[in-house]
Short mmCIF file of C-alpha atoms in Angstrom, two decimals:
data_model
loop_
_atom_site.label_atom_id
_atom_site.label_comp_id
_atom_site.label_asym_id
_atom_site.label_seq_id
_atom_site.Cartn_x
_atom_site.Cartn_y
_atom_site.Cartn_z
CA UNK A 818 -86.81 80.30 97.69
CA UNK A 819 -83.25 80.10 96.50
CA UNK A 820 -82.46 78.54 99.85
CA UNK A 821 -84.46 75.61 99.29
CA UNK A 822 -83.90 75.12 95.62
CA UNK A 823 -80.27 74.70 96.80
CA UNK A 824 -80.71 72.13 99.34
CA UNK A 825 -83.07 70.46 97.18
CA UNK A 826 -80.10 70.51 94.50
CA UNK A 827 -77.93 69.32 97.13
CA UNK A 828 -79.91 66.24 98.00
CA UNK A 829 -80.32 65.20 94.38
CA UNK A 830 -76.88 65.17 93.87
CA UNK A 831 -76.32 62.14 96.21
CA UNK A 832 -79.32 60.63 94.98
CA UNK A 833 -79.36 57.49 92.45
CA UNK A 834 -80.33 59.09 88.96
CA UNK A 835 -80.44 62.54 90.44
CA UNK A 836 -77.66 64.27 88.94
CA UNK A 837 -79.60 65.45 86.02
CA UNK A 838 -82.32 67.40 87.86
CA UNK A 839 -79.74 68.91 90.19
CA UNK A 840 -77.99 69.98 87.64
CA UNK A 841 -81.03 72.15 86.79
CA UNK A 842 -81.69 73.59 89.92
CA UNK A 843 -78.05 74.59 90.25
CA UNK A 844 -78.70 75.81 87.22
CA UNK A 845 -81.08 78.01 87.91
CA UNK A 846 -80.09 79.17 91.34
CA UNK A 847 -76.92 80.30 89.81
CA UNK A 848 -77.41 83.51 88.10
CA UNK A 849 -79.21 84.82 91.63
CA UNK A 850 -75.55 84.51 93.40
CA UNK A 851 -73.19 85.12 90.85
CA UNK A 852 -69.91 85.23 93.52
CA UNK A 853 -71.28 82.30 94.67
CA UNK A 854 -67.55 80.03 93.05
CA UNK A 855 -69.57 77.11 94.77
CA UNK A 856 -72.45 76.75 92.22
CA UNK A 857 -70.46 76.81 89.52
CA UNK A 858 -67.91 74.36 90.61
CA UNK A 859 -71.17 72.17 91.54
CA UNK A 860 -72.38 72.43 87.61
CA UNK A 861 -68.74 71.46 86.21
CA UNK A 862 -68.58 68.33 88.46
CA UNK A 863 -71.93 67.45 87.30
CA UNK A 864 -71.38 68.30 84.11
CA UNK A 865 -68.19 66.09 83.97
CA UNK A 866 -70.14 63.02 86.06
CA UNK A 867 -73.20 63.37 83.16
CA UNK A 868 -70.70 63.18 80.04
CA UNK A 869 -71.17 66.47 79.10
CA UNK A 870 -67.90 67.52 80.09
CA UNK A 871 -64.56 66.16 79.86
CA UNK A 872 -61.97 65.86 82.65
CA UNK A 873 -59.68 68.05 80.94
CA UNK A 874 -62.12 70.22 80.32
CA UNK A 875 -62.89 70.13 84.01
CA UNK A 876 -59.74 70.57 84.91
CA UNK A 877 -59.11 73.92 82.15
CA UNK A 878 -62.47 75.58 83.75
CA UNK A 879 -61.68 74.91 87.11
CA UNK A 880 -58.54 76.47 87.10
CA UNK A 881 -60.47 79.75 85.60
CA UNK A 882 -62.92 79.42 88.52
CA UNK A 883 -61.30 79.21 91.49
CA UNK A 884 -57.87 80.58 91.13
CA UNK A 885 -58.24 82.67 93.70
CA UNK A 886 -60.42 80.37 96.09
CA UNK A 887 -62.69 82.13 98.24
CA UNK A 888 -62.27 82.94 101.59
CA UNK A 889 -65.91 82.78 102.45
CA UNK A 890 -66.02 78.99 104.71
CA UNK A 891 -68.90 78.09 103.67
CA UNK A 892 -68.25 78.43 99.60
CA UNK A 893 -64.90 76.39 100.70
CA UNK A 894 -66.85 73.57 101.86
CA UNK A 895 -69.59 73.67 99.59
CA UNK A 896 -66.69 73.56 96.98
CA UNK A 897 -64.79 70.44 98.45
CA UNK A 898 -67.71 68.49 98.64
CA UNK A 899 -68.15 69.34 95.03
CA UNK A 900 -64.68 68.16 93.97
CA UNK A 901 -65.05 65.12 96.34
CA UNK A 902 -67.72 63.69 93.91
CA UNK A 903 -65.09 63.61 90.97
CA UNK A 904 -64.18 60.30 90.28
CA UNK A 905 -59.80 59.99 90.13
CA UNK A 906 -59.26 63.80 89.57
CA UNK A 907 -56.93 64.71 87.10
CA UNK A 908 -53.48 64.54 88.78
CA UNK A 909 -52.38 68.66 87.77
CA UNK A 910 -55.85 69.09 89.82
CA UNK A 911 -53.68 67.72 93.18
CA UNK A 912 -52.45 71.18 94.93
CA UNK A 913 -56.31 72.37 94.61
CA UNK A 914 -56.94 69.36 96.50
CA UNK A 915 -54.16 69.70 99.35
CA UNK A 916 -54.71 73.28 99.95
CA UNK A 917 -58.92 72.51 100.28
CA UNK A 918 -58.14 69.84 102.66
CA UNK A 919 -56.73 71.65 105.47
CA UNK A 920 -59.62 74.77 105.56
CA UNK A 921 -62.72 72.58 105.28
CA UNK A 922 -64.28 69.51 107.08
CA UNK A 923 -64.43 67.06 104.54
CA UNK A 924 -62.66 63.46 105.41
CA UNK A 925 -63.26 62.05 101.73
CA UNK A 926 -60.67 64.63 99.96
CA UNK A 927 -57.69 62.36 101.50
CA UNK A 928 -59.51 59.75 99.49
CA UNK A 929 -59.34 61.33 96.67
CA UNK A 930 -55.77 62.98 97.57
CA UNK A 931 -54.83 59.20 97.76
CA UNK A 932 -56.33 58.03 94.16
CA UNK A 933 -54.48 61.03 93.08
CA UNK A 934 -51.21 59.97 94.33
CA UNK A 935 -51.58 56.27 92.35
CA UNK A 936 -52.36 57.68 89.07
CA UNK A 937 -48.83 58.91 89.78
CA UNK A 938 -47.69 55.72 90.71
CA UNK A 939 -47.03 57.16 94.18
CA UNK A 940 -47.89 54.23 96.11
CA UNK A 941 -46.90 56.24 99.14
CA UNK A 942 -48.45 59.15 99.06
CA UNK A 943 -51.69 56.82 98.33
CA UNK A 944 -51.15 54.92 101.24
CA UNK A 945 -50.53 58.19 103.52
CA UNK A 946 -53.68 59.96 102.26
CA UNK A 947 -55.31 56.83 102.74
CA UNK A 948 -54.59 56.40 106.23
CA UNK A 949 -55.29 60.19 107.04
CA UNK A 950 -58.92 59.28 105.68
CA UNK A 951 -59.34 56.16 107.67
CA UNK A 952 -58.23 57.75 110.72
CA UNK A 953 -61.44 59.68 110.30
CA UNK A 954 -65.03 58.56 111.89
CA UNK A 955 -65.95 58.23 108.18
CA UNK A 956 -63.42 56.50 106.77
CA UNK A 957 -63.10 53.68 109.53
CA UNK A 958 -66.72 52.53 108.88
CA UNK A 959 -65.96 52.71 105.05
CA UNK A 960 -65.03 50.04 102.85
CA UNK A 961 -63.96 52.43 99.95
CA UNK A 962 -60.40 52.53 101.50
CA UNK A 963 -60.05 48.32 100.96
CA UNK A 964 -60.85 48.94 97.72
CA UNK A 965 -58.42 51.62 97.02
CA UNK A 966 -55.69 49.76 98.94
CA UNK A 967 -56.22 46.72 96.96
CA UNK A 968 -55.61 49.10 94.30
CA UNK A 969 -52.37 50.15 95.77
CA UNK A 970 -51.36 46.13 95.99
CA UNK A 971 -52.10 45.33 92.23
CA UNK A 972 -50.21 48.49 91.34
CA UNK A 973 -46.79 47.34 93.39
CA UNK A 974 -47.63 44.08 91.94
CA UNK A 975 -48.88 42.14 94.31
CA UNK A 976 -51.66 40.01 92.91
CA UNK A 977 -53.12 37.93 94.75
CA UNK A 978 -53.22 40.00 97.75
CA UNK A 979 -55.01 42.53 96.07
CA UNK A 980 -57.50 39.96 94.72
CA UNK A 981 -58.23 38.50 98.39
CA UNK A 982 -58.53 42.17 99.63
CA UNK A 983 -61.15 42.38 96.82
CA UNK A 984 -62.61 38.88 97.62
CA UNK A 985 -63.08 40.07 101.38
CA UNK A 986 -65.47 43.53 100.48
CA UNK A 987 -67.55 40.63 98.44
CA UNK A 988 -67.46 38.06 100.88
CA UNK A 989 -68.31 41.03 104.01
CA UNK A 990 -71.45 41.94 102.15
CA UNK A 991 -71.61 44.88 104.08
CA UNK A 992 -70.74 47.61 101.76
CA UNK A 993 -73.54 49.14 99.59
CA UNK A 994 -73.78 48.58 95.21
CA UNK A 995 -71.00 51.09 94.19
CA UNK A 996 -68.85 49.28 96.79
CA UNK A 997 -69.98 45.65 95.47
CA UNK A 998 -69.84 47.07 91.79
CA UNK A 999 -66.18 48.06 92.10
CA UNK A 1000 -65.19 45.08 94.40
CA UNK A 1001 -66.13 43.12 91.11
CA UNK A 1002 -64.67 45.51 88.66
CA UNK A 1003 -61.31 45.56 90.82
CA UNK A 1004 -60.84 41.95 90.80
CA UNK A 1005 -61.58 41.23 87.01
CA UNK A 1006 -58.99 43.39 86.38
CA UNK A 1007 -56.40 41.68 88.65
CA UNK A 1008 -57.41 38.19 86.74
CA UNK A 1009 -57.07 39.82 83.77
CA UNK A 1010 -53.32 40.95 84.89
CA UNK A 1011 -52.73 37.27 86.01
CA UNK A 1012 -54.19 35.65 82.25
CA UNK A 1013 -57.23 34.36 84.60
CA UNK A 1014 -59.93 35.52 82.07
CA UNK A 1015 -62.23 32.76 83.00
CA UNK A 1016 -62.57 34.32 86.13
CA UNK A 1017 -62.14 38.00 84.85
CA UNK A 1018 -65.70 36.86 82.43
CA UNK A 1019 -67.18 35.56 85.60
CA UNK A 1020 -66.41 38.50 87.49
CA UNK A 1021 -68.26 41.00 84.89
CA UNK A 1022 -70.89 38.32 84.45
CA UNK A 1023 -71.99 39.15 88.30
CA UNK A 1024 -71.85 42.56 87.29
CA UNK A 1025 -74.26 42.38 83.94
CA UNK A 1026 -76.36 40.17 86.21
CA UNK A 1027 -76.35 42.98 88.99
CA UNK A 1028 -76.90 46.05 85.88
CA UNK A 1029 -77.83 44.35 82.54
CA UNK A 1030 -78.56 47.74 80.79
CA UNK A 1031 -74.94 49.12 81.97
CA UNK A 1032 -73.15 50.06 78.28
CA UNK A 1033 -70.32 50.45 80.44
CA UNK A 1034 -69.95 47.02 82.12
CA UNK A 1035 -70.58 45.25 78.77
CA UNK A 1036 -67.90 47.20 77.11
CA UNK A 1037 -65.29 45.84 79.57
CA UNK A 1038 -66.85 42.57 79.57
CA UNK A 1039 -65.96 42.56 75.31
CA UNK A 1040 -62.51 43.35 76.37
CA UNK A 1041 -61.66 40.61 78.90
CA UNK A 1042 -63.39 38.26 76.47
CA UNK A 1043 -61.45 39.77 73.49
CA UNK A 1044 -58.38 39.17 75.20
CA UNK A 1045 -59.38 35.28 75.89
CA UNK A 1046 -60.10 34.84 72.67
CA UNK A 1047 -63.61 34.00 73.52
CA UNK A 1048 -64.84 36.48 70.89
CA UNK A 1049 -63.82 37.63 67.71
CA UNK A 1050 -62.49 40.81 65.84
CA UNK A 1051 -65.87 41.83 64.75
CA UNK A 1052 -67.85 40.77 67.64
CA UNK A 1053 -66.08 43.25 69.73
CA UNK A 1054 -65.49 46.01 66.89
CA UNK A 1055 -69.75 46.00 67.09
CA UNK A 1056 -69.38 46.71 70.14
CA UNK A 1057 -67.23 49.33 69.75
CA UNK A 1058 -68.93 51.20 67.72
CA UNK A 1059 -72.33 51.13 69.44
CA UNK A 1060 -71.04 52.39 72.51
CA UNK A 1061 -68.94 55.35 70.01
CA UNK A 1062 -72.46 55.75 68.18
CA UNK A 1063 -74.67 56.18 71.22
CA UNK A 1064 -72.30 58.04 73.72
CA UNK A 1065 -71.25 61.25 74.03
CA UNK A 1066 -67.84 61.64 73.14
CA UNK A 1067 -67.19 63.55 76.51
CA UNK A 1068 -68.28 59.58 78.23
CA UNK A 1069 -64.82 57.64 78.55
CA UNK A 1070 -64.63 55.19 80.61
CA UNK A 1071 -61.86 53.20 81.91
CA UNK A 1072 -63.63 50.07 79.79
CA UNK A 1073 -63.40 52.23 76.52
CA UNK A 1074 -59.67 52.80 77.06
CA UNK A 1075 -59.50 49.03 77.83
CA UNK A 1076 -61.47 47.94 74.41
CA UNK A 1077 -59.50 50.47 72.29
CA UNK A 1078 -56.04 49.78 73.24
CA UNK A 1079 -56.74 46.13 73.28
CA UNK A 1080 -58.25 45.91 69.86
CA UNK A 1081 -55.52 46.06 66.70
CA UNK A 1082 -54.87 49.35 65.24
CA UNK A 1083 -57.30 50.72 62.46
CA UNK A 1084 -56.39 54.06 60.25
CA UNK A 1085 -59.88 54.89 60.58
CA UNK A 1086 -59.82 55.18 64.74
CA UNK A 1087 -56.84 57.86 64.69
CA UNK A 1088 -59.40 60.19 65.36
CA UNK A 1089 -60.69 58.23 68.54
CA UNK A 1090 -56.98 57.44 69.91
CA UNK A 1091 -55.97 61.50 69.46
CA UNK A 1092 -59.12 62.06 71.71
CA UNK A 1093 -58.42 59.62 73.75
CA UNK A 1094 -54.40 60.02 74.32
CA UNK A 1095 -55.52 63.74 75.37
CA UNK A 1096 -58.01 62.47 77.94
CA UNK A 1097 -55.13 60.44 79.46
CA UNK A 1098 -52.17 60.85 78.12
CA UNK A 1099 -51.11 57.58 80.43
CA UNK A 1100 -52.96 54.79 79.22
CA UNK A 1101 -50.09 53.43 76.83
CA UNK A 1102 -51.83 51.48 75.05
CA UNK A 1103 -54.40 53.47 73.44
CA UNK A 1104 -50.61 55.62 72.77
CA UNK A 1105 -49.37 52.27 71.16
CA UNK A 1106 -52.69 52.07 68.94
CA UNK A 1107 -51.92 55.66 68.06
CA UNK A 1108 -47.77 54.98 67.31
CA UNK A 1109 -48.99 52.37 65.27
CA UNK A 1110 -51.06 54.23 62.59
CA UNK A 1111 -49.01 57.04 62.45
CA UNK A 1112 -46.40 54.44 61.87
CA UNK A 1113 -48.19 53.84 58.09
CA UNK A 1114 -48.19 57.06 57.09
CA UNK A 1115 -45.37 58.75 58.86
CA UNK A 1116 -42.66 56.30 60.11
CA UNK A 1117 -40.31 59.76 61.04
CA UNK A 1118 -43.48 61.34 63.21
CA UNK A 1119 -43.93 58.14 64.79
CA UNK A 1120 -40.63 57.32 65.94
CA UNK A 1121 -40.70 61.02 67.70
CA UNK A 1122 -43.60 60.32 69.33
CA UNK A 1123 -42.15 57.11 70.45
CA UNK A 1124 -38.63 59.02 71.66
CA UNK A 1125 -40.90 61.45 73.47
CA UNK A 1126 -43.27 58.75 75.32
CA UNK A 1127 -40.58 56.79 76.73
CA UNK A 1128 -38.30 59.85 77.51
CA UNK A 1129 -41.19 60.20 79.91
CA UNK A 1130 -41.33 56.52 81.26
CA UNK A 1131 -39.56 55.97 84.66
CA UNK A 1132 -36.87 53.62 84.06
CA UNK A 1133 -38.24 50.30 85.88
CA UNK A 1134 -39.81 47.42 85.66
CA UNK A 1135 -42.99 47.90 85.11
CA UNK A 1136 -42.17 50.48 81.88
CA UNK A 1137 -39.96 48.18 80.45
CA UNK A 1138 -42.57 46.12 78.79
CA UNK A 1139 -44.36 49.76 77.58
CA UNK A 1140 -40.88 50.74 76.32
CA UNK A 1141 -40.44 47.26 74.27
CA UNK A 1142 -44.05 47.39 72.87
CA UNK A 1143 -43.62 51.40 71.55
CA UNK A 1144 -40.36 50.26 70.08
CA UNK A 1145 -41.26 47.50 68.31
CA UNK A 1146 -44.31 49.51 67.09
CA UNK A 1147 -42.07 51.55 65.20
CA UNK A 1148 -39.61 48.62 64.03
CA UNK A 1149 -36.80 49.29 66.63
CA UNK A 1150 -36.15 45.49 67.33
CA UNK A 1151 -32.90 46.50 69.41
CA UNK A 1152 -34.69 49.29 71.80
CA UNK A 1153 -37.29 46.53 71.85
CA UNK A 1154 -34.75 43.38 72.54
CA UNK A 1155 -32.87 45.53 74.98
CA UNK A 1156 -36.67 46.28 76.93
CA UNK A 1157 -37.32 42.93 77.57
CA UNK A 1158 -34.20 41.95 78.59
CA UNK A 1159 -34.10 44.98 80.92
CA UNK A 1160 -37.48 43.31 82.76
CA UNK A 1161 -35.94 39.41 82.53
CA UNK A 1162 -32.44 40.95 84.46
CA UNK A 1163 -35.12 42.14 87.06
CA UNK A 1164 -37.82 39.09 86.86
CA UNK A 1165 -36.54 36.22 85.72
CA UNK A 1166 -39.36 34.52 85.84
CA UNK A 1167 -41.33 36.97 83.96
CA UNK A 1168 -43.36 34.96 81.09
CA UNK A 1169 -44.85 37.67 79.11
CA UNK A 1170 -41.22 39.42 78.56
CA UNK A 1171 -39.93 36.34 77.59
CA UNK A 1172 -42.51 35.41 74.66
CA UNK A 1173 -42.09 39.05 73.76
CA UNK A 1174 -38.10 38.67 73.65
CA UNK A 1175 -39.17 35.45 71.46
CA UNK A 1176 -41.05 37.35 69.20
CA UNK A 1177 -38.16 39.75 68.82
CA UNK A 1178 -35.97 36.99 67.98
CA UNK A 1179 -37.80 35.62 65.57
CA UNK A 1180 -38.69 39.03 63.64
CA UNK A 1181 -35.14 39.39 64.07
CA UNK A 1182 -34.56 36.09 61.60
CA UNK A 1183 -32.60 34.86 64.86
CA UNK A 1184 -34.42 31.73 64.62
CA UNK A 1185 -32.32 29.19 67.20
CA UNK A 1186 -32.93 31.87 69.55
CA UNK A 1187 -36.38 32.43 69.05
CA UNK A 1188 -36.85 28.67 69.40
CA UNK A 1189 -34.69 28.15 72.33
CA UNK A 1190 -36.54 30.71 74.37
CA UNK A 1191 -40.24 30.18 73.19
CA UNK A 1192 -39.20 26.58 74.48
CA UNK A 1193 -38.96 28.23 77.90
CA UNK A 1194 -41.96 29.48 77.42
CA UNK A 1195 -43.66 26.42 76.91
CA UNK A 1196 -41.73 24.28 79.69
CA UNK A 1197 -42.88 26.84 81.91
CA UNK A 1198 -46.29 27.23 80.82
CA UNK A 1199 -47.76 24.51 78.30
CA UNK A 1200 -50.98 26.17 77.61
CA UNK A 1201 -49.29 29.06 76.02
CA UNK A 1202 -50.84 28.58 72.26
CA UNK A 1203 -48.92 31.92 70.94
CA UNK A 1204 -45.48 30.43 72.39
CA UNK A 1205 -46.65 27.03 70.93
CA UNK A 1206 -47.65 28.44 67.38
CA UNK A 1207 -44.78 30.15 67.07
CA UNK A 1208 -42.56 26.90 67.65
CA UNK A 1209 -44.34 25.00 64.83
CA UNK A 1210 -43.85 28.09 62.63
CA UNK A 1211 -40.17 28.02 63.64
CA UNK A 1212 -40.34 24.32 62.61
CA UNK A 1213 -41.51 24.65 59.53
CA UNK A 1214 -38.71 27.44 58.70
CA UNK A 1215 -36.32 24.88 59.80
CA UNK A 1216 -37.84 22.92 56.56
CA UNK A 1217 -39.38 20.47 58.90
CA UNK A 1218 -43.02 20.34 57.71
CA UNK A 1219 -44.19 17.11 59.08
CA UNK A 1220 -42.99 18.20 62.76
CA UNK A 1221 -44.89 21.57 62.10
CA UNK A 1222 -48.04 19.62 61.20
CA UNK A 1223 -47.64 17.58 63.80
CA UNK A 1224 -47.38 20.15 66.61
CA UNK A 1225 -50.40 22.05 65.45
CA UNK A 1226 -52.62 18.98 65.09
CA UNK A 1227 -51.74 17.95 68.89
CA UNK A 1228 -52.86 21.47 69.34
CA UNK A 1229 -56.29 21.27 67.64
CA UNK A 1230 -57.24 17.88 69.45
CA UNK A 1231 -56.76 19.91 72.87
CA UNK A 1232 -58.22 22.89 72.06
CA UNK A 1233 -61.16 20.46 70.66
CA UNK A 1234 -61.23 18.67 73.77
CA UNK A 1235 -61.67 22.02 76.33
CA UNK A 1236 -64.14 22.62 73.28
CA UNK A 1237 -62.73 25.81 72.07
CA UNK A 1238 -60.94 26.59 68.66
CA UNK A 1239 -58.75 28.84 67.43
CA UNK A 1240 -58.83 29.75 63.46
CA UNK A 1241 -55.34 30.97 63.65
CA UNK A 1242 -54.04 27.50 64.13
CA UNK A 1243 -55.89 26.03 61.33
CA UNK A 1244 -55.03 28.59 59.24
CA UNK A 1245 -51.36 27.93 60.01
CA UNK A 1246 -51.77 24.35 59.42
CA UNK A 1247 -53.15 24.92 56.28
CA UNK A 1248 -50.90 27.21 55.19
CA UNK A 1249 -48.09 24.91 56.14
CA UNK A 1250 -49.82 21.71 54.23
CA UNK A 1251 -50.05 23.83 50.78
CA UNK A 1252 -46.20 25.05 51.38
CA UNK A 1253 -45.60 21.62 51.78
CA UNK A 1254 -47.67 19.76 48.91
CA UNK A 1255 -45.85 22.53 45.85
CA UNK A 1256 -42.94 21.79 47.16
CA UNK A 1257 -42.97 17.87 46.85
CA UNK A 1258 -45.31 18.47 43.56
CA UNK A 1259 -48.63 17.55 44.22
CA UNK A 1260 -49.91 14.40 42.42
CA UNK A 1261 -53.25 13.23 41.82
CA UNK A 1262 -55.00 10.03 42.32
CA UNK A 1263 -55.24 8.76 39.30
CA UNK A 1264 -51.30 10.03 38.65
CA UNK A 1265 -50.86 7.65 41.38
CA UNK A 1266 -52.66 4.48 39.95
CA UNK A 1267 -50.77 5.27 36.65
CA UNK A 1268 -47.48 4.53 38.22
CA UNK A 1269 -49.09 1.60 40.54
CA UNK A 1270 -50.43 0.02 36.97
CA UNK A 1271 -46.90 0.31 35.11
#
């Protein structure tokens, strides 16, 4: 009976792998109740969880379906627990989501409500939605809220609380594989924030370990190791481009947004960072990737683009650094210079915007600037090999070869002795040895013996 097909439907849609078949059977029940708004909302969210639809795809049909919602109760629940399943809704979806709440009996929508309220960097509202769903029966014996409120932590930039909040869900043991799986996820990407990719790789190694056929985990396990220089261009462009030739383009991830806008900009991905900027318009630095080719071909468009990105960038902290990267995408090194300086007036002690302000400098040909302050960098943090490159470049400039050579060698012989390498510094050194060899006039050996002999 239709009756049964439903609830069958119903119980493969919380089931492990079941999405597919209750898909179907929604499917099929469908046409039998067509004012049934319920059973279609139930195919969209599926649809969208499967990769066959996109979130703003979800979002455009939604809108057609429900707008009226129904006064029948029991579509209005059936329909919030449908929209509960969807992973961070799309935040234009949030007034659907407040006026549900109220009319049905469905604790998890404040959860949602709450993710919601961080994509809009409404810590706030997170942390009031939050605590409406913990106040529940459901929510207290739930660890999903830690997890979110960690969230809420790394967002108002506080680190390493956020990573022991994390570290407690994995030490409790108590909360199932999703809540394990994004315990894991949650801290890598605080270690990445804090430059602890060691413990980022370790992190996603638990999680290959705990799903070694997850696509999805190994694509943001070729970021964080991208990023640490643990891997190389190609390595992680293979990658790539076997998750973009074996997923459906509807299927992207937070790890594909991480990859793209961490790898440099190719022409040939403009296609993949227009998709992806209209997914989530956002994520910055896929829109950075995307500045940056248009850049080539269109310096005018892309400086528009730029004006219009950062016209809609609060004016704080935290989109200071966004504001200095667009700029200098498009060759603004005063917008740029200005960014960073913005973020140093508020945080001092902030590294990144200083070696960013360095590299400014030094694009700038302000070279006893760029050298004074990537020497703050590297009193402050001596492992810095950028900062430390960049000094040896600055020393060769300063026609002082020998000192070049000799800070990249002292390089090399620690990088050799952690047993890593880095080809950028040899190719530096090199670079800096052949500068300096036509310049003196290179002599050979038996030129040499000549001379010795007369």
């Amino acid at each position: 009976s239709p009756t049964l097909l439903r609830e069958t439907a119903d119980v493969f849609t919380g089931l492990p792998q079941g999405e597919q078949t209750a898909l179907q059977l929604y499917r099929q029940i469908a046409p039998q109740f067509p004012n049934d708004k319920s059973l279609v909302v139930r195919q969209l969210v599926l649809e969208t969880k499967l990769g066959q639809l996109s979130k703003s795809d979800l979002k455009r049909r939604l809108a057609a379906e429900v707008n009226p919602l129904p006064s029948d109760p029991v579509q209005l629940q059936q329909i919030a627990l449908a929209l509960s399943d969807v992973d961070a809704p799309d935040p234009e979806l949030l007034p659907l989501y407040q006026t549900l709440s109220p009319r049905v009996n469905v604790p998890f929508l404040n959860f949602r409500i709450a993710q919601i309220a961080l994509q809009q960097n409404d810590t706030n509202g997170a942390r009031q939605a939050l605590a409406a769903y913990t106040a529940t029966p459901e929510g207290a014996k739930s660890l999903a809220p830690q997890l979110l409120a960690a969230e809420i932590e790394r967002r108002e930039g506080n680190l390493e609380a956020s990573a022991q909040r994390f570290q407690a869900v994995l030490t409790s043991r108590s909360g199932g594989d999703d809540i394990t799986d994004g315990a894991l996820r949650g801290l890598a990407g605080v270690r990445v924030q804090q430059k602890r990719f060691d413990e980022a790789l370790a992190a996603y190694d638990q999680l290959i370990i705990r799903q070694p056929q997850n696509l999805t985990t190994q694509l943001g396990r070729t970021s964080v190791a991208y990023q640490a220089k643990k891997i190389s261009d190609q390595e992680a462009e293979a990658v790539l481009n076997n998750w973009l030739a074996t997923q459906p383009a509807t299927n992207a991830p937070p790890e594909l947004f991480s990859l793209v806008g961490t790898l440099p900009a190719q022409p040939q991905r403009e296609p993949l960072y227009n998709y992806l900027a209209q997914v989530d318009p956002s994520y910055l630095p896929v829109q950075l990737r995307l500045v940056q080719v248009i850049a080539k071909r269109n310096p005018a468009q892309a400086q528009a683009r730029v004006k219009q990105l950062i016209a809609r960038l609060p004016n704080n902290a935290n989109t200071y650094q966004l504001q200095g990267d667009l700029a200098r995408a498009i060759g603004d090194l005063n917008l740029a210079g200005k960014a960073y300086e913005n973020i140093l007036a508020q945080q001092p002690d902030n590294i990144d915007a200083l070696a960013a302000l360095g590299g400014i400098r030094f694009e700038q040909r302000r070279f006893d600037s760029a050298r004074q302050i990537y020497s703050q960098v590297v009193a402050q943090k001596p492992q810095d090999k950028d900062a430390r490159r960049a000094l040896a470049g600055l020393s060769a400039i300063a026609d002082q070869p020998l000192t070049a050579l000799s800070q990249l060698e002292q390089l090399e012989i620690e990088q050799i002795s952690q047993g890593t390498s880095d080809a950028e510094v040899s190719r530096q050194r090199q670079q800096i040895q052949e500068d300096f060899l036509q310049r003196r006039g290179f002599q050979p050996s038996w030129e040499n013996y000549e001379r010795r002999g007369k």
